[in-house]
Short mmCIF file of C-alpha atoms in Angstrom, two decimals:
data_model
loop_
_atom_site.label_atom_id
_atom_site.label_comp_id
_atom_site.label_asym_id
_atom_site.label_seq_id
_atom_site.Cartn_x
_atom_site.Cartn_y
_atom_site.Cartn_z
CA UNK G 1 -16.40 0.81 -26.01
CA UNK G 2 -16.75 -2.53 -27.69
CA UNK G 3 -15.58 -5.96 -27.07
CA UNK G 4 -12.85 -7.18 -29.39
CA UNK G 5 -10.73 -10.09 -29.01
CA UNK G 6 -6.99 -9.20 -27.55
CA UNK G 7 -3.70 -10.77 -27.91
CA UNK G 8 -2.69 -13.13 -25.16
CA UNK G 9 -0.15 -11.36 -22.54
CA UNK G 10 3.39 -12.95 -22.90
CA UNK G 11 4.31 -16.55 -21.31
CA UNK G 12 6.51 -14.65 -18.66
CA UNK G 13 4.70 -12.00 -17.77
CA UNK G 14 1.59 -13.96 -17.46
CA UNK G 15 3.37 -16.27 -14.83
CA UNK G 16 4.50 -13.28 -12.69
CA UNK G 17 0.54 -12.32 -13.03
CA UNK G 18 -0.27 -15.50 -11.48
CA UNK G 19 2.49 -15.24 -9.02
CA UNK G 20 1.73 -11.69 -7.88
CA UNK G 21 -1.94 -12.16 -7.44
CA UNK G 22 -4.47 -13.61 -5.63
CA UNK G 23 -6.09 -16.67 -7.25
CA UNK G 24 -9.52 -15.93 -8.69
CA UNK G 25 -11.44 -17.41 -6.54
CA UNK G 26 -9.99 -16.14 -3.47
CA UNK G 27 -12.35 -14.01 -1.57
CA UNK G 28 -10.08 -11.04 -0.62
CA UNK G 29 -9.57 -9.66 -3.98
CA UNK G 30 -6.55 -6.04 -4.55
CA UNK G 31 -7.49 -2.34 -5.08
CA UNK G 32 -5.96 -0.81 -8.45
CA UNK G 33 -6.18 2.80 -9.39
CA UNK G 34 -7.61 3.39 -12.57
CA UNK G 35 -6.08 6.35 -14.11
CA UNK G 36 -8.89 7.79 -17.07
CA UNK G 37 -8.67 10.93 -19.27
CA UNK G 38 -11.58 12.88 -18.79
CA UNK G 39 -13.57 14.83 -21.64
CA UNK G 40 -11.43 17.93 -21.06
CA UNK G 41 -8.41 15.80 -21.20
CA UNK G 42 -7.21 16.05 -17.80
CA UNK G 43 -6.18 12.58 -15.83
CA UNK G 44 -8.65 11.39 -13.43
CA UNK G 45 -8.23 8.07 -10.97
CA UNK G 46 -10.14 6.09 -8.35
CA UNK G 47 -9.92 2.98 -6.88
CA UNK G 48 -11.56 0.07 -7.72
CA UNK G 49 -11.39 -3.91 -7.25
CA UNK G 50 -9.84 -6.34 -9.19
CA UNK G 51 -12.75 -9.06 -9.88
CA UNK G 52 -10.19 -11.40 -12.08
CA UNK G 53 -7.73 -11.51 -14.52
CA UNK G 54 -6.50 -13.94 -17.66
CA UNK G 55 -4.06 -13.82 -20.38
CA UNK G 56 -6.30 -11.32 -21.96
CA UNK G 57 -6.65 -8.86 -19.33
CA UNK G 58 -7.42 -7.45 -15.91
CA UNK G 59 -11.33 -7.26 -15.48
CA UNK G 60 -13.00 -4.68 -13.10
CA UNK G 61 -17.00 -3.88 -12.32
CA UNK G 62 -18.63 -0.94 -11.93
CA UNK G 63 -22.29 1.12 -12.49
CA UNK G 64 -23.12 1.77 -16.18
CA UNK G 65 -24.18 5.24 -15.60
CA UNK G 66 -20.81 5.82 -13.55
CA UNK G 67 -18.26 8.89 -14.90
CA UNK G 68 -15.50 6.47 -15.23
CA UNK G 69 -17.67 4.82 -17.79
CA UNK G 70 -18.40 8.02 -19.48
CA UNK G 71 -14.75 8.58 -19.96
CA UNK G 72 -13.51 5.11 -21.47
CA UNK G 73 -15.97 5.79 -23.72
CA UNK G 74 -14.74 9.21 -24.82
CA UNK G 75 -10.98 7.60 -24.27
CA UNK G 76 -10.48 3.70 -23.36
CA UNK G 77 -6.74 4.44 -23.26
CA UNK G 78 -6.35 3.52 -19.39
CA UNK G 79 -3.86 2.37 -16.39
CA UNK G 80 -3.70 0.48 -13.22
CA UNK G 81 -1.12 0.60 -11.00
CA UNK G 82 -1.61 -2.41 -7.88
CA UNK G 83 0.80 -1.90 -4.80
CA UNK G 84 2.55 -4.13 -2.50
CA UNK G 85 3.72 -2.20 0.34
CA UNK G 86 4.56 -4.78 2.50
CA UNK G 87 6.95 -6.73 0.38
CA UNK G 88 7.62 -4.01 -1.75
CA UNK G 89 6.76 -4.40 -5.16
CA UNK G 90 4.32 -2.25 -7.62
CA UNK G 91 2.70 -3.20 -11.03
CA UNK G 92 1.53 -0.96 -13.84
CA UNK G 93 -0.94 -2.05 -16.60
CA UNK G 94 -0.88 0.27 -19.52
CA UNK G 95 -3.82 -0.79 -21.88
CA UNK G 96 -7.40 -0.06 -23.56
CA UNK G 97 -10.57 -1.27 -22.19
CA UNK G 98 -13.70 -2.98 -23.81
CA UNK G 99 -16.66 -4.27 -22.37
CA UNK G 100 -16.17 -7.71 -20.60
CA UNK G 101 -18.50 -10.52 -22.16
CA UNK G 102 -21.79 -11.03 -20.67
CA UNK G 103 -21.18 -14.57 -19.17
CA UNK G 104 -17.96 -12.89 -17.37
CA UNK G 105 -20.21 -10.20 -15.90
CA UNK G 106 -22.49 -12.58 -14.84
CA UNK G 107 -19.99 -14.67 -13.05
CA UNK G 108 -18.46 -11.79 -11.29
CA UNK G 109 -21.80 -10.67 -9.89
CA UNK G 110 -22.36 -13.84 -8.04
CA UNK G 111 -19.03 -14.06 -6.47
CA UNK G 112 -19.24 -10.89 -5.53
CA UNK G 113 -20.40 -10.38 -0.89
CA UNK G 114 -23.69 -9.81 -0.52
CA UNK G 115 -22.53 -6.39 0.71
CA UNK G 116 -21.09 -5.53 -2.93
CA UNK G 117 -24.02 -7.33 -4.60
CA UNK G 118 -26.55 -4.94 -2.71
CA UNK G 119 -24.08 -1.81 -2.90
CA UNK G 120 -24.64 -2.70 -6.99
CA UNK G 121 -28.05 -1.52 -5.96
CA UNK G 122 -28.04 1.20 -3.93
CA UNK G 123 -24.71 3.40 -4.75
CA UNK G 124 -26.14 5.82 -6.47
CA UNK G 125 -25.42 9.71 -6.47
CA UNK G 126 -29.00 10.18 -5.25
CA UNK G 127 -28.29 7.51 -2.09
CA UNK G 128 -25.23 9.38 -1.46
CA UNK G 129 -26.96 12.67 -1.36
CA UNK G 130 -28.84 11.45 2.04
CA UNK G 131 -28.36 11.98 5.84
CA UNK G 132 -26.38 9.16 7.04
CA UNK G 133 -29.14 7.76 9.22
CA UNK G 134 -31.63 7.66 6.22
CA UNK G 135 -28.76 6.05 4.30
CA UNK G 136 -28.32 3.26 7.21
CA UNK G 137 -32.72 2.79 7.21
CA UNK G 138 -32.81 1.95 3.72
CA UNK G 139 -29.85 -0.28 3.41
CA UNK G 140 -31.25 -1.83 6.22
CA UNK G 141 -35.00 -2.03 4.72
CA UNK G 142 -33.49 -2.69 1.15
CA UNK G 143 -31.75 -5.67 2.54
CA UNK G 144 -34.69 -6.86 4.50
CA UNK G 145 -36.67 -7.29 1.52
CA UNK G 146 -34.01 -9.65 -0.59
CA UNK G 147 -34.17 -12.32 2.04
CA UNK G 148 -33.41 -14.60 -0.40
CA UNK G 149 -30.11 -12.49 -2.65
CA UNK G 150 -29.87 -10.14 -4.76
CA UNK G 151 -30.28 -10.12 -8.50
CA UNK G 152 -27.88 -8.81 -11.09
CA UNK G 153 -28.87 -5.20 -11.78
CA UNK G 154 -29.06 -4.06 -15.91
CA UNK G 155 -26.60 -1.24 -14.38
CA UNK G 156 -23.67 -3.89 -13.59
CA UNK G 157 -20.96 -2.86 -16.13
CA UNK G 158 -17.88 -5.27 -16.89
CA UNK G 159 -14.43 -4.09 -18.37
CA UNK G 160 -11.28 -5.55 -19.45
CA UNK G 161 -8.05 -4.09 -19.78
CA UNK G 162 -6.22 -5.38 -22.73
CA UNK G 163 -2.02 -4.78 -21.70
CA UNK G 164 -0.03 -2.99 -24.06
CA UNK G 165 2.24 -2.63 -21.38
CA UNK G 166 3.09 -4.68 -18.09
CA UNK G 167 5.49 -2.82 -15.86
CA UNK G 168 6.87 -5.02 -12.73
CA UNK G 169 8.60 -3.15 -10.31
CA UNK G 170 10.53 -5.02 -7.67
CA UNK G 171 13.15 -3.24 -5.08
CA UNK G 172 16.69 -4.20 -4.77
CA UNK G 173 17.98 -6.10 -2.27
CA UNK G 174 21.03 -4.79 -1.22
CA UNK G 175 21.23 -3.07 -4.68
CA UNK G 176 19.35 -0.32 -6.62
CA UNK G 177 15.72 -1.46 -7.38
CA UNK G 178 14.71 -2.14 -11.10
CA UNK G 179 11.55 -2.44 -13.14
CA UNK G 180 10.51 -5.23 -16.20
CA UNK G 181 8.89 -4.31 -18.70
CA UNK G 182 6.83 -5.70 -21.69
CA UNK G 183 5.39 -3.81 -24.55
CA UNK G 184 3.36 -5.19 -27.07
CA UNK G 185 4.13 -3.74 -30.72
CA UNK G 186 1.37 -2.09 -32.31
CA UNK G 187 2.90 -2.76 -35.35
CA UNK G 188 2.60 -6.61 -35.27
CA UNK G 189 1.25 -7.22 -32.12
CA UNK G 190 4.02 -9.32 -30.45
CA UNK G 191 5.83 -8.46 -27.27
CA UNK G 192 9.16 -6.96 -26.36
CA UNK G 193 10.46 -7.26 -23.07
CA UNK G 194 13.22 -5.16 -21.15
CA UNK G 195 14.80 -4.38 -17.77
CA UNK G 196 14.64 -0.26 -16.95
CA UNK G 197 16.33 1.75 -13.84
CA UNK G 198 13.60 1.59 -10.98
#
């Protein structure tokens, strides 16, 4: 993956962005599945958090050394679906990812809990290959001697997802429920946008 510049989301569907979710710097921040391809072309997906978004993307962190990783190398080609239930509504980002800047990363790290900074640290397959109670000692002794924070790791990975598509699903009330959706042209890179069955 590299980082390349991306073409800004359209006007409309960056507003319903903004209305849809949290603020930035609210703490509480949404789950997405991320939907890969792995190396033998079959889908894979996991759950991860949203750490922010702008008009050029939807940003997410994660380990370096992590599969996910592995496979947006082999194929950056990615979604993200974020659910509502309670209201109902769904959104589905179709897109390719590239490594978020360095400054972003940076950022991201620091606003992160102190529980995610240190689990930065310590989520490793070899941690997760111990009994429980050495897993809670270590934590606990790992934690102990940061008193003062933790650092950024040279593992912490940033990635945006560039739309090509934004898919906004919202149910009907009273009527059948329908989805909008914009699609940027590969052609000349400007957006399209139509409403589909839901």
């Amino acid at each position: 993956m590299t980082f390349t510049a991306g073409r800004p989301m359209p006007d409309e569907a960056w507003a319903l962005l903004q209305a849809w979710l949290p603020s930035n710097d609210a703490p509480d921040r949404p789950l997405m599945t991320l939907s890969t391809i792995t190396p033998a072309g079959r889908p894979d997906a996991r759950a991860v958090l949203l750490t922010e978004y702008d008009e050029q993307g939807l940003y997410f962190h994660t380990d370096s050394g992590s599969a996910k990783v592995a496979q947006l190398a082999a194929e950056p080609h990615v979604a993200l679906t974020l659910l509502w239930p309670e209201l109902p509504r769904q959104l589905v980002v179709r897109g390719v990812a590239a490594i978020a800047p360095p400054d972003e990363s940076a950022w991201a790290y620091r606003a992160r809990s102190p529980y995610l900074q240190q689990l930065a640290w310590q989520n490793t397959p070899a941690f997760a290959e111990l009994p429980d109670s050495v897993r809670r000692e270590q934590w606990a002794e790992f934690a102990a001697a940061h008193p003062d924070g933790f650092e950024q790791p040279d593992t912490w990975f940033g990635v945006v997802v560039r739309p090509t598509e934004l898919t906004f699903w919202t149910p009907g009330v009273g009527t059948a429920s329908r989805r909008l959706r914009f699609t940027r042209s590969a052609d000349t890179g400007g957006w399209q946008s139509r409403l589909l069955s839901g």
